[in-house]
């Protein structure tokens, strides 16, 4: 079935939004997309929250852009696990992002200057408050479900704590109740790469007509390593050398054979180029390509803001560190999903949330999917994963008026 | 017992050294240290190979520098696991390094210019060949043992393949028979951070009187994350906030309590600063401090060369990918040690070497130490680890003339 056509919309808000950092956005806009139809009872709405570098474009494709599928198009659409023939699905771009909603690239109404580094720090809680306002404007007083993966899962969890009466179900995929020190560490290295790029200019690079691409490339390369598992990297790339189109081998070596110890591709027996700066291994060209692509479209200040929102999220914090106490406010029913090789948001972190919800006698379904792809698995097709989400939403559909 | 006094020596070599990359070093020097006394039979020599950022200064301290202990001083010295009262221990700084042996900061005799990026790519095999020449000059025709951790372990393994008759024992700690795609990926990100630093100048920054410190800082921060385990990072830092000496909290929050889910430090309940660029979490200041310190003393070109030597090491490569075939050349007896939480050079990689050696009916002792510290564990005090190495060297001592 060809992907359906999606079209982004933008809503303007003149009512000031108080942020956790103390600042106030007195004027802002949110870009969003909707798929399917809101039923007469207005009880079939599903809010999808995005992760670090995604957007409101969750499903479908844009007119005349066949390769513009939304980031969760494999999960959401007519007849899919989240069936837009039954649900009214909403994707929202978060504040501080760079895909339409008010962010660092926009003009600060108080100064008439582009925000840049002056855009206030936003938190998961701030995003949820902004999302709640959009839903009010759309006449949706209660969500059938809120769902998201990774950082999007944190927003789904926060919805159940900030607006417990307005969420019937929360689907939290490949997420965590807060970041570990290692998670924060990777975010910090990425931020330092951006902030110390001479083209960053303290976050006001727009004025100088430059982009801190070096920093963005490094940030993305680090991110990509943490999205994949060691296993899948060895399967996809192993120790294979640069593309065969590169300079031919200088000599000959023994015939190739499978590597029993490592698995993955048979060893590439062309001679090394012996260079510290040229691409030698395929994993290097893959990471460089991903870094270049990312630096062409993503905003550096947005990267800082969104990684910080990840660092700051920690609902247990206001409860003396007790996640069980923090989740006592939730009224929704939950589906949590984690992936066995996800070392960024490991199954252990999902089990902590399951336990804290069970401690509060909440209704929780939990699926730990055995998948090789690491954190990326939440975006990929996996029959068991898709079936679990489909079954859960089939049950939600039965509750609809 | 106070550390004994160590003093570095330098030996000059006029005989050209052919390198794997095709280049030739026609003139070079090696800086080294020795501890203990070579016995009359000249059969008690132990060569210690260093890892990425270490040097020939393995044990003891320098005169009037009480805080200058060698990097393996806890392991090697009078009465220690490797007892310098019985063994004659040699530490050598590798070619391409920045601590005395010929490297990128030295003058290229062919041009009269500083090598910089023109220093040829060196491999583990090249290092072993250079080390072998130093041993010849010292009149040592056979080593009682060669030992090293991480990249140093790769050198120890390579010794048994390049000079099988000249090594009686090899001690390979927290090492691997080659790097995984993920290992190479982390090295590549670190190299890109250095190479894309505007102060790198293609590797000829010395001429410009600058140092690519931004890149070196990022490289070191990435490295540090991979040296530690997620667990030990959570124990040491958790989500604790910046040092209490920083601006006081703006408000008050509920009383602290232990976090049952995460373990580690009790949650730091001071208010967030809400900044994307200032230090918020202690793990951030730790990493920044490590990065700054490293960028003050380590050479950028050396970092590229040594990470490449790691990437290139792969003895199975010349044998169609069969590690068992590759290790058939070894004649030494082996002790391998790995650490349970080391995700950089995991126990799995050590077991591959053990299996390949057993396939060749070699004598192998293997210890998998349950330690929380990740890859760093090979440098730290651990009673079981130290006891295993001590017992092995006690047995070696029994064979001495």
PDB file of N, CA, C and O in Angstrom, chain A residues 178-181 186 188 191-192 196 214 234 238-239 241 254 257 262 268-270 272 274-275 278 280 284 288 308 311-312 314 317-318 320 348-349 352, chain B residues 178-181 188 191-192 196 214 234 238-239 241 254 257 262 268-270 272 274-275 278 280 284 288 308 311-312 314 317-318 320 348-349 352:
ATOM      1  N   UNK A 178      15.134   8.011  33.762  1.00  0.00           N
ATOM      2  CA  UNK A 178      16.111   9.107  33.737  1.00  0.00           C
ATOM      3  C   UNK A 178      17.357   8.581  33.022  1.00  0.00           C
ATOM      4  O   UNK A 178      17.449   7.385  32.732  1.00  0.00           O
ATOM      5  N   UNK A 179      18.304   9.474  32.725  1.00  0.00           N
ATOM      6  CA  UNK A 179      19.533   9.026  32.070  1.00  0.00           C
ATOM      7  C   UNK A 179      20.537   8.545  33.103  1.00  0.00           C
ATOM      8  O   UNK A 179      20.599   9.075  34.212  1.00  0.00           O
ATOM      9  N   UNK A 180      21.335   7.559  32.733  1.00  0.00           N
ATOM     10  CA  UNK A 180      22.450   7.130  33.577  1.00  0.00           C
ATOM     11  C   UNK A 180      23.600   8.125  33.393  1.00  0.00           C
ATOM     12  O   UNK A 180      23.598   8.946  32.470  1.00  0.00           O
ATOM     13  N   UNK A 181      24.598   8.020  34.255  1.00  0.00           N
ATOM     14  CA  UNK A 181      25.782   8.883  34.138  1.00  0.00           C
ATOM     15  C   UNK A 181      26.427   8.698  32.762  1.00  0.00           C
ATOM     16  O   UNK A 181      26.892   9.664  32.149  1.00  0.00           O
ATOM     17  N   UNK A 186      27.799  10.802  27.283  1.00  0.00           N
ATOM     18  CA  UNK A 186      27.791  10.848  25.813  1.00  0.00           C
ATOM     19  C   UNK A 186      27.158  12.155  25.329  1.00  0.00           C
ATOM     20  O   UNK A 186      27.658  12.786  24.393  1.00  0.00           O
ATOM     21  N   UNK A 188      27.168  14.973  26.881  1.00  0.00           N
ATOM     22  CA  UNK A 188      28.085  16.071  27.191  1.00  0.00           C
ATOM     23  C   UNK A 188      29.215  16.148  26.154  1.00  0.00           C
ATOM     24  O   UNK A 188      29.574  17.239  25.713  1.00  0.00           O
ATOM     25  N   UNK A 191      27.819  17.739  23.141  1.00  0.00           N
ATOM     26  CA  UNK A 191      27.631  19.188  23.336  1.00  0.00           C
ATOM     27  C   UNK A 191      28.957  19.925  23.303  1.00  0.00           C
ATOM     28  O   UNK A 191      29.074  20.995  22.680  1.00  0.00           O
ATOM     29  N   UNK A 192      29.992  19.338  23.927  1.00  0.00           N
ATOM     30  CA  UNK A 192      31.295  20.023  23.922  1.00  0.00           C
ATOM     31  C   UNK A 192      31.844  20.139  22.507  1.00  0.00           C
ATOM     32  O   UNK A 192      32.451  21.143  22.147  1.00  0.00           O
ATOM     33  N   UNK A 196      32.494  23.935  21.351  1.00  0.00           N
ATOM     34  CA  UNK A 196      33.883  24.342  21.136  1.00  0.00           C
ATOM     35  C   UNK A 196      34.232  24.474  19.649  1.00  0.00           C
ATOM     36  O   UNK A 196      35.367  24.814  19.315  1.00  0.00           O
ATOM     37  N   UNK A 214      31.382  21.004  12.107  1.00  0.00           N
ATOM     38  CA  UNK A 214      32.344  20.050  12.667  1.00  0.00           C
ATOM     39  C   UNK A 214      31.766  19.427  13.931  1.00  0.00           C
ATOM     40  O   UNK A 214      31.780  18.212  14.117  1.00  0.00           O
ATOM     41  N   UNK A 234      29.028  -5.272  14.036  1.00  0.00           N
ATOM     42  CA  UNK A 234      29.914  -6.303  13.500  1.00  0.00           C
ATOM     43  C   UNK A 234      29.273  -7.019  12.326  1.00  0.00           C
ATOM     44  O   UNK A 234      29.945  -7.369  11.357  1.00  0.00           O
ATOM     45  N   UNK A 238      31.538  -5.080  10.402  1.00  0.00           N
ATOM     46  CA  UNK A 238      32.687  -5.872  10.820  1.00  0.00           C
ATOM     47  C   UNK A 238      33.959  -5.056  10.666  1.00  0.00           C
ATOM     48  O   UNK A 238      34.002  -3.878  10.998  1.00  0.00           O
ATOM     49  N   UNK A 239      34.968  -5.682  10.090  1.00  0.00           N
ATOM     50  CA  UNK A 239      36.231  -4.993   9.819  1.00  0.00           C
ATOM     51  C   UNK A 239      36.413  -4.790   8.320  1.00  0.00           C
ATOM     52  O   UNK A 239      37.544  -4.642   7.834  1.00  0.00           O
ATOM     53  N   UNK A 241      36.797  -3.244   4.746  1.00  0.00           N
ATOM     54  CA  UNK A 241      37.522  -2.033   4.363  1.00  0.00           C
ATOM     55  C   UNK A 241      36.666  -1.141   3.490  1.00  0.00           C
ATOM     56  O   UNK A 241      35.588  -1.519   3.038  1.00  0.00           O
ATOM     57  N   UNK A 254      46.290 -14.154   1.156  1.00  0.00           N
ATOM     58  CA  UNK A 254      45.630 -15.463   1.100  1.00  0.00           C
ATOM     59  C   UNK A 254      44.120 -15.316   0.822  1.00  0.00           C
ATOM     60  O   UNK A 254      43.525 -14.273   1.091  1.00  0.00           O
ATOM     61  N   UNK A 257      38.012 -16.199   3.860  1.00  0.00           N
ATOM     62  CA  UNK A 257      37.228 -17.265   4.479  1.00  0.00           C
ATOM     63  C   UNK A 257      36.399 -16.648   5.569  1.00  0.00           C
ATOM     64  O   UNK A 257      36.666 -15.524   5.988  1.00  0.00           O
ATOM     65  N   UNK A 262      34.435 -14.027  14.955  1.00  0.00           N
ATOM     66  CA  UNK A 262      33.668 -12.795  15.012  1.00  0.00           C
ATOM     67  C   UNK A 262      32.296 -12.887  14.375  1.00  0.00           C
ATOM     68  O   UNK A 262      31.436 -12.077  14.656  1.00  0.00           O
ATOM     69  N   UNK A 268      37.857  -8.826   4.926  1.00  0.00           N
ATOM     70  CA  UNK A 268      38.233  -8.122   3.705  1.00  0.00           C
ATOM     71  C   UNK A 268      39.749  -8.172   3.629  1.00  0.00           C
ATOM     72  O   UNK A 268      40.438  -7.579   4.450  1.00  0.00           O
ATOM     73  N   UNK A 269      40.264  -8.891   2.656  1.00  0.00           N
ATOM     74  CA  UNK A 269      41.706  -9.170   2.655  1.00  0.00           C
ATOM     75  C   UNK A 269      42.514  -8.271   1.713  1.00  0.00           C
ATOM     76  O   UNK A 269      43.675  -8.527   1.439  1.00  0.00           O
ATOM     77  N   UNK A 270      41.855  -7.200   1.229  1.00  0.00           N
ATOM     78  CA  UNK A 270      42.648  -6.226   0.467  1.00  0.00           C
ATOM     79  C   UNK A 270      43.667  -5.597   1.414  1.00  0.00           C
ATOM     80  O   UNK A 270      43.465  -5.559   2.618  1.00  0.00           O
ATOM     81  N   UNK A 272      45.744  -2.856   3.511  1.00  0.00           N
ATOM     82  CA  UNK A 272      45.425  -1.584   4.166  1.00  0.00           C
ATOM     83  C   UNK A 272      46.026  -0.432   3.351  1.00  0.00           C
ATOM     84  O   UNK A 272      47.041  -0.595   2.675  1.00  0.00           O
ATOM     85  N   UNK A 274      46.990   2.195   5.009  1.00  0.00           N
ATOM     86  CA  UNK A 274      47.886   2.781   6.008  1.00  0.00           C
ATOM     87  C   UNK A 274      47.794   4.300   6.010  1.00  0.00           C
ATOM     88  O   UNK A 274      48.683   5.007   5.570  1.00  0.00           O
ATOM     89  N   UNK A 275      46.653   4.789   6.486  1.00  0.00           N
ATOM     90  CA  UNK A 275      46.437   6.225   6.610  1.00  0.00           C
ATOM     91  C   UNK A 275      45.708   6.509   7.927  1.00  0.00           C
ATOM     92  O   UNK A 275      44.851   5.735   8.343  1.00  0.00           O
ATOM     93  N   UNK A 278      42.504   9.142   6.049  1.00  0.00           N
ATOM     94  CA  UNK A 278      41.587   8.641   5.015  1.00  0.00           C
ATOM     95  C   UNK A 278      40.710   7.538   5.598  1.00  0.00           C
ATOM     96  O   UNK A 278      41.043   6.928   6.610  1.00  0.00           O
ATOM     97  N   UNK A 280      39.536   4.042   6.040  1.00  0.00           N
ATOM     98  CA  UNK A 280      40.126   2.712   5.852  1.00  0.00           C
ATOM     99  C   UNK A 280      39.048   1.637   6.008  1.00  0.00           C
ATOM    100  O   UNK A 280      38.955   0.720   5.200  1.00  0.00           O
ATOM    101  N   UNK A 284      33.855   3.597   9.186  1.00  0.00           N
ATOM    102  CA  UNK A 284      34.272   5.007   9.186  1.00  0.00           C
ATOM    103  C   UNK A 284      33.509   5.813   8.146  1.00  0.00           C
ATOM    104  O   UNK A 284      33.024   6.914   8.435  1.00  0.00           O
ATOM    105  N   UNK A 288      30.963   8.886   8.886  1.00  0.00           N
ATOM    106  CA  UNK A 288      31.204  10.207   8.280  1.00  0.00           C
ATOM    107  C   UNK A 288      29.993  10.647   7.464  1.00  0.00           C
ATOM    108  O   UNK A 288      29.577  11.803   7.517  1.00  0.00           O
ATOM    109  N   UNK A 308      19.852  18.275  26.595  1.00  0.00           N
ATOM    110  CA  UNK A 308      19.674  18.729  27.982  1.00  0.00           C
ATOM    111  C   UNK A 308      18.316  18.298  28.531  1.00  0.00           C
ATOM    112  O   UNK A 308      18.216  17.914  29.708  1.00  0.00           O
ATOM    113  N   UNK A 311      18.865  14.934  29.702  1.00  0.00           N
ATOM    114  CA  UNK A 311      19.635  14.889  30.948  1.00  0.00           C
ATOM    115  C   UNK A 311      18.755  15.219  32.154  1.00  0.00           C
ATOM    116  O   UNK A 311      18.875  14.604  33.211  1.00  0.00           O
ATOM    117  N   UNK A 312      17.903  16.238  31.977  1.00  0.00           N
ATOM    118  CA  UNK A 312      17.134  16.764  33.111  1.00  0.00           C
ATOM    119  C   UNK A 312      15.963  15.883  33.524  1.00  0.00           C
ATOM    120  O   UNK A 312      15.545  15.902  34.680  1.00  0.00           O
ATOM    121  N   UNK A 314      13.743  13.408  35.113  1.00  0.00           N
ATOM    122  CA  UNK A 314      13.976  12.559  36.281  1.00  0.00           C
ATOM    123  C   UNK A 314      12.824  12.696  37.266  1.00  0.00           C
ATOM    124  O   UNK A 314      12.955  13.311  38.322  1.00  0.00           O
ATOM    125  N   UNK A 317      13.109  12.559  41.041  1.00  0.00           N
ATOM    126  CA  UNK A 317      13.921  13.568  41.719  1.00  0.00           C
ATOM    127  C   UNK A 317      13.118  14.367  42.751  1.00  0.00           C
ATOM    128  O   UNK A 317      13.581  14.607  43.862  1.00  0.00           O
ATOM    129  N   UNK A 318      11.904  14.742  42.371  1.00  0.00           N
ATOM    130  CA  UNK A 318      11.064  15.541  43.275  1.00  0.00           C
ATOM    131  C   UNK A 318      10.444  14.686  44.376  1.00  0.00           C
ATOM    132  O   UNK A 318       9.678  15.184  45.205  1.00  0.00           O
ATOM    133  N   UNK A 320      12.424  12.510  46.385  1.00  0.00           N
ATOM    134  CA  UNK A 320      13.553  11.955  47.132  1.00  0.00           C
ATOM    135  C   UNK A 320      14.230  10.804  46.425  1.00  0.00           C
ATOM    136  O   UNK A 320      14.905   9.993  47.043  1.00  0.00           O
ATOM    137  N   UNK A 348      16.793  -3.110  31.526  1.00  0.00           N
ATOM    138  CA  UNK A 348      16.836  -2.897  32.977  1.00  0.00           C
ATOM    139  C   UNK A 348      16.108  -1.615  33.357  1.00  0.00           C
ATOM    140  O   UNK A 348      15.359  -1.574  34.339  1.00  0.00           O
ATOM    141  N   UNK A 349      16.282  -0.572  32.543  1.00  0.00           N
ATOM    142  CA  UNK A 349      15.634   0.704  32.851  1.00  0.00           C
ATOM    143  C   UNK A 349      14.115   0.612  32.687  1.00  0.00           C
ATOM    144  O   UNK A 349      13.357   1.218  33.449  1.00  0.00           O
ATOM    145  N   UNK A 352      12.642  -1.104  35.667  1.00  0.00           N
ATOM    146  CA  UNK A 352      12.494  -0.207  36.827  1.00  0.00           C
ATOM    147  C   UNK A 352      11.138   0.495  36.788  1.00  0.00           C
ATOM    148  O   UNK A 352      10.461   0.622  37.815  1.00  0.00           O
TER     149      UNK A 352
ATOM    150  N   UNK B 178      41.613  -8.435  17.789  1.00  0.00           N
ATOM    151  CA  UNK B 178      41.437  -7.304  16.862  1.00  0.00           C
ATOM    152  C   UNK B 178      40.328  -6.421  17.432  1.00  0.00           C
ATOM    153  O   UNK B 178      39.672  -6.798  18.399  1.00  0.00           O
ATOM    154  N   UNK B 179      40.146  -5.251  16.845  1.00  0.00           N
ATOM    155  CA  UNK B 179      39.080  -4.377  17.317  1.00  0.00           C
ATOM    156  C   UNK B 179      37.761  -4.741  16.641  1.00  0.00           C
ATOM    157  O   UNK B 179      37.741  -5.149  15.484  1.00  0.00           O
ATOM    158  N   UNK B 180      36.668  -4.563  17.378  1.00  0.00           N
ATOM    159  CA  UNK B 180      35.342  -4.717  16.776  1.00  0.00           C
ATOM    160  C   UNK B 180      35.024  -3.437  15.994  1.00  0.00           C
ATOM    161  O   UNK B 180      35.707  -2.423  16.129  1.00  0.00           O
ATOM    162  N   UNK B 181      33.959  -3.498  15.213  1.00  0.00           N
ATOM    163  CA  UNK B 181      33.517  -2.311  14.462  1.00  0.00           C
ATOM    164  C   UNK B 181      33.239  -1.152  15.425  1.00  0.00           C
ATOM    165  O   UNK B 181      33.555   0.005  15.131  1.00  0.00           O
ATOM    166  N   UNK B 188      37.524   6.338  15.452  1.00  0.00           N
ATOM    167  CA  UNK B 188      37.329   7.215  14.302  1.00  0.00           C
ATOM    168  C   UNK B 188      36.721   8.559  14.729  1.00  0.00           C
ATOM    169  O   UNK B 188      37.141   9.612  14.258  1.00  0.00           O
ATOM    170  N   UNK B 191      39.417  10.556  16.231  1.00  0.00           N
ATOM    171  CA  UNK B 191      40.336  11.083  15.203  1.00  0.00           C
ATOM    172  C   UNK B 191      39.694  12.232  14.444  1.00  0.00           C
ATOM    173  O   UNK B 191      40.340  13.240  14.141  1.00  0.00           O
ATOM    174  N   UNK B 192      38.414  12.100  14.103  1.00  0.00           N
ATOM    175  CA  UNK B 192      37.742  13.183  13.359  1.00  0.00           C
ATOM    176  C   UNK B 192      37.715  14.459  14.186  1.00  0.00           C
ATOM    177  O   UNK B 192      37.866  15.561  13.655  1.00  0.00           O
ATOM    178  N   UNK B 196      39.558  17.544  12.405  1.00  0.00           N
ATOM    179  CA  UNK B 196      38.718  18.665  11.963  1.00  0.00           C
ATOM    180  C   UNK B 196      38.877  19.895  12.872  1.00  0.00           C
ATOM    181  O   UNK B 196      38.238  20.913  12.629  1.00  0.00           O
ATOM    182  N   UNK B 214      41.000  21.374  21.276  1.00  0.00           N
ATOM    183  CA  UNK B 214      39.568  21.052  21.257  1.00  0.00           C
ATOM    184  C   UNK B 214      39.381  19.586  20.886  1.00  0.00           C
ATOM    185  O   UNK B 214      38.646  18.841  21.522  1.00  0.00           O
ATOM    186  N   UNK B 234      27.821   5.114  37.423  1.00  0.00           N
ATOM    187  CA  UNK B 234      26.664   5.405  38.263  1.00  0.00           C
ATOM    188  C   UNK B 234      27.054   5.445  39.738  1.00  0.00           C
ATOM    189  O   UNK B 234      26.551   6.270  40.497  1.00  0.00           O
ATOM    190  N   UNK B 238      26.783   8.946  39.329  1.00  0.00           N
ATOM    191  CA  UNK B 238      25.328   8.898  39.271  1.00  0.00           C
ATOM    192  C   UNK B 238      24.792  10.129  38.550  1.00  0.00           C
ATOM    193  O   UNK B 238      25.321  10.525  37.521  1.00  0.00           O
ATOM    194  N   UNK B 239      23.791  10.745  39.123  1.00  0.00           N
ATOM    195  CA  UNK B 239      23.214  11.971  38.566  1.00  0.00           C
ATOM    196  C   UNK B 239      23.531  13.160  39.486  1.00  0.00           C
ATOM    197  O   UNK B 239      22.833  14.179  39.472  1.00  0.00           O
ATOM    198  N   UNK B 241      24.925  16.490  40.990  1.00  0.00           N
ATOM    199  CA  UNK B 241      25.118  17.764  40.315  1.00  0.00           C
ATOM    200  C   UNK B 241      26.511  18.321  40.565  1.00  0.00           C
ATOM    201  O   UNK B 241      27.269  17.793  41.373  1.00  0.00           O
ATOM    202  N   UNK B 254      12.082  18.304  48.406  1.00  0.00           N
ATOM    203  CA  UNK B 254      11.893  17.282  49.438  1.00  0.00           C
ATOM    204  C   UNK B 254      13.228  16.691  49.901  1.00  0.00           C
ATOM    205  O   UNK B 254      14.224  16.751  49.183  1.00  0.00           O
ATOM    206  N   UNK B 257      16.936  10.874  49.698  1.00  0.00           N
ATOM    207  CA  UNK B 257      16.839   9.484  50.138  1.00  0.00           C
ATOM    208  C   UNK B 257      17.582   8.647  49.123  1.00  0.00           C
ATOM    209  O   UNK B 257      17.857   9.119  48.031  1.00  0.00           O
ATOM    210  N   UNK B 262      18.436   2.897  41.121  1.00  0.00           N
ATOM    211  CA  UNK B 262      19.721   3.109  40.472  1.00  0.00           C
ATOM    212  C   UNK B 262      20.911   2.719  41.329  1.00  0.00           C
ATOM    213  O   UNK B 262      21.993   2.502  40.817  1.00  0.00           O
ATOM    214  N   UNK B 268      20.940  14.058  44.243  1.00  0.00           N
ATOM    215  CA  UNK B 268      21.317  15.427  44.570  1.00  0.00           C
ATOM    216  C   UNK B 268      20.098  16.287  44.282  1.00  0.00           C
ATOM    217  O   UNK B 268      19.679  16.429  43.137  1.00  0.00           O
ATOM    218  N   UNK B 269      19.509  16.828  45.334  1.00  0.00           N
ATOM    219  CA  UNK B 269      18.208  17.472  45.156  1.00  0.00           C
ATOM    220  C   UNK B 269      18.286  18.999  45.077  1.00  0.00           C
ATOM    221  O   UNK B 269      17.274  19.684  45.172  1.00  0.00           O
ATOM    222  N   UNK B 270      19.506  19.531  44.901  1.00  0.00           N
ATOM    223  CA  UNK B 270      19.584  20.974  44.644  1.00  0.00           C
ATOM    224  C   UNK B 270      18.910  21.254  43.312  1.00  0.00           C
ATOM    225  O   UNK B 270      18.791  20.365  42.470  1.00  0.00           O
ATOM    226  N   UNK B 272      18.296  22.474  39.507  1.00  0.00           N
ATOM    227  CA  UNK B 272      19.103  22.533  38.295  1.00  0.00           C
ATOM    228  C   UNK B 272      19.452  23.984  37.993  1.00  0.00           C
ATOM    229  O   UNK B 272      18.714  24.901  38.349  1.00  0.00           O
ATOM    230  N   UNK B 274      19.763  24.820  34.855  1.00  0.00           N
ATOM    231  CA  UNK B 274      19.130  24.983  33.546  1.00  0.00           C
ATOM    232  C   UNK B 274      20.049  25.714  32.581  1.00  0.00           C
ATOM    233  O   UNK B 274      19.828  26.866  32.210  1.00  0.00           O
ATOM    234  N   UNK B 275      21.124  25.041  32.196  1.00  0.00           N
ATOM    235  CA  UNK B 275      22.064  25.586  31.227  1.00  0.00           C
ATOM    236  C   UNK B 275      22.491  24.484  30.267  1.00  0.00           C
ATOM    237  O   UNK B 275      22.639  23.338  30.670  1.00  0.00           O
ATOM    238  N   UNK B 278      26.943  25.294  30.710  1.00  0.00           N
ATOM    239  CA  UNK B 278      27.654  25.191  31.990  1.00  0.00           C
ATOM    240  C   UNK B 278      27.605  23.754  32.480  1.00  0.00           C
ATOM    241  O   UNK B 278      26.754  22.971  32.069  1.00  0.00           O
ATOM    242  N   UNK B 280      26.494  20.988  34.706  1.00  0.00           N
ATOM    243  CA  UNK B 280      25.326  20.746  35.559  1.00  0.00           C
ATOM    244  C   UNK B 280      25.554  19.487  36.401  1.00  0.00           C
ATOM    245  O   UNK B 280      25.317  19.481  37.587  1.00  0.00           O
ATOM    246  N   UNK B 284      30.043  15.558  34.061  1.00  0.00           N
ATOM    247  CA  UNK B 284      30.495  16.523  33.051  1.00  0.00           C
ATOM    248  C   UNK B 284      31.806  17.183  33.466  1.00  0.00           C
ATOM    249  O   UNK B 284      32.729  17.301  32.663  1.00  0.00           O
ATOM    250  N   UNK B 288      35.358  16.903  31.529  1.00  0.00           N
ATOM    251  CA  UNK B 288      36.039  18.119  31.054  1.00  0.00           C
ATOM    252  C   UNK B 288      37.439  18.204  31.644  1.00  0.00           C
ATOM    253  O   UNK B 288      38.400  18.543  30.959  1.00  0.00           O
ATOM    254  N   UNK B 308      45.252   4.170  15.235  1.00  0.00           N
ATOM    255  CA  UNK B 308      45.313   3.410  13.978  1.00  0.00           C
ATOM    256  C   UNK B 308      46.022   2.074  14.173  1.00  0.00           C
ATOM    257  O   UNK B 308      45.613   1.052  13.592  1.00  0.00           O
ATOM    258  N   UNK B 311      43.440  -0.128  15.391  1.00  0.00           N
ATOM    259  CA  UNK B 311      42.512  -0.535  14.327  1.00  0.00           C
ATOM    260  C   UNK B 311      43.111  -1.625  13.438  1.00  0.00           C
ATOM    261  O   UNK B 311      42.423  -2.557  13.033  1.00  0.00           O
ATOM    262  N   UNK B 312      44.395  -1.458  13.121  1.00  0.00           N
ATOM    263  CA  UNK B 312      45.023  -2.340  12.127  1.00  0.00           C
ATOM    264  C   UNK B 312      45.370  -3.722  12.673  1.00  0.00           C
ATOM    265  O   UNK B 312      45.438  -4.691  11.923  1.00  0.00           O
ATOM    266  N   UNK B 314      45.391  -7.262  13.629  1.00  0.00           N
ATOM    267  CA  UNK B 314      44.446  -8.328  13.290  1.00  0.00           C
ATOM    268  C   UNK B 314      45.213  -9.530  12.751  1.00  0.00           C
ATOM    269  O   UNK B 314      45.191  -9.814  11.553  1.00  0.00           O
ATOM    270  N   UNK B 317      44.020 -11.897  10.029  1.00  0.00           N
ATOM    271  CA  UNK B 317      43.749 -11.361   8.694  1.00  0.00           C
ATOM    272  C   UNK B 317      44.592 -12.055   7.611  1.00  0.00           C
ATOM    273  O   UNK B 317      44.088 -12.386   6.538  1.00  0.00           O
ATOM    274  N   UNK B 318      45.859 -12.295   7.932  1.00  0.00           N
ATOM    275  CA  UNK B 318      46.753 -12.927   6.953  1.00  0.00           C
ATOM    276  C   UNK B 318      46.510 -14.433   6.862  1.00  0.00           C
ATOM    277  O   UNK B 318      47.189 -15.148   6.122  1.00  0.00           O
ATOM    278  N   UNK B 320      43.229 -15.737   6.348  1.00  0.00           N
ATOM    279  CA  UNK B 320      41.851 -15.882   5.909  1.00  0.00           C
ATOM    280  C   UNK B 320      40.840 -15.648   7.022  1.00  0.00           C
ATOM    281  O   UNK B 320      39.702 -16.096   6.939  1.00  0.00           O
ATOM    282  N   UNK B 348      34.646 -11.888  26.216  1.00  0.00           N
ATOM    283  CA  UNK B 348      34.393 -12.687  25.014  1.00  0.00           C
ATOM    284  C   UNK B 348      35.616 -12.678  24.080  1.00  0.00           C
ATOM    285  O   UNK B 348      35.987 -13.710  23.518  1.00  0.00           O
ATOM    286  N   UNK B 349      36.228 -11.508  23.955  1.00  0.00           N
ATOM    287  CA  UNK B 349      37.388 -11.392  23.049  1.00  0.00           C
ATOM    288  C   UNK B 349      38.586 -12.179  23.589  1.00  0.00           C
ATOM    289  O   UNK B 349      39.340 -12.771  22.818  1.00  0.00           O
ATOM    290  N   UNK B 352      38.096 -15.824  22.893  1.00  0.00           N
ATOM    291  CA  UNK B 352      38.426 -16.191  21.501  1.00  0.00           C
ATOM    292  C   UNK B 352      39.908 -16.553  21.395  1.00  0.00           C
ATOM    293  O   UNK B 352      40.274 -17.533  20.729  1.00  0.00           O
TER     294      UNK B 352
END
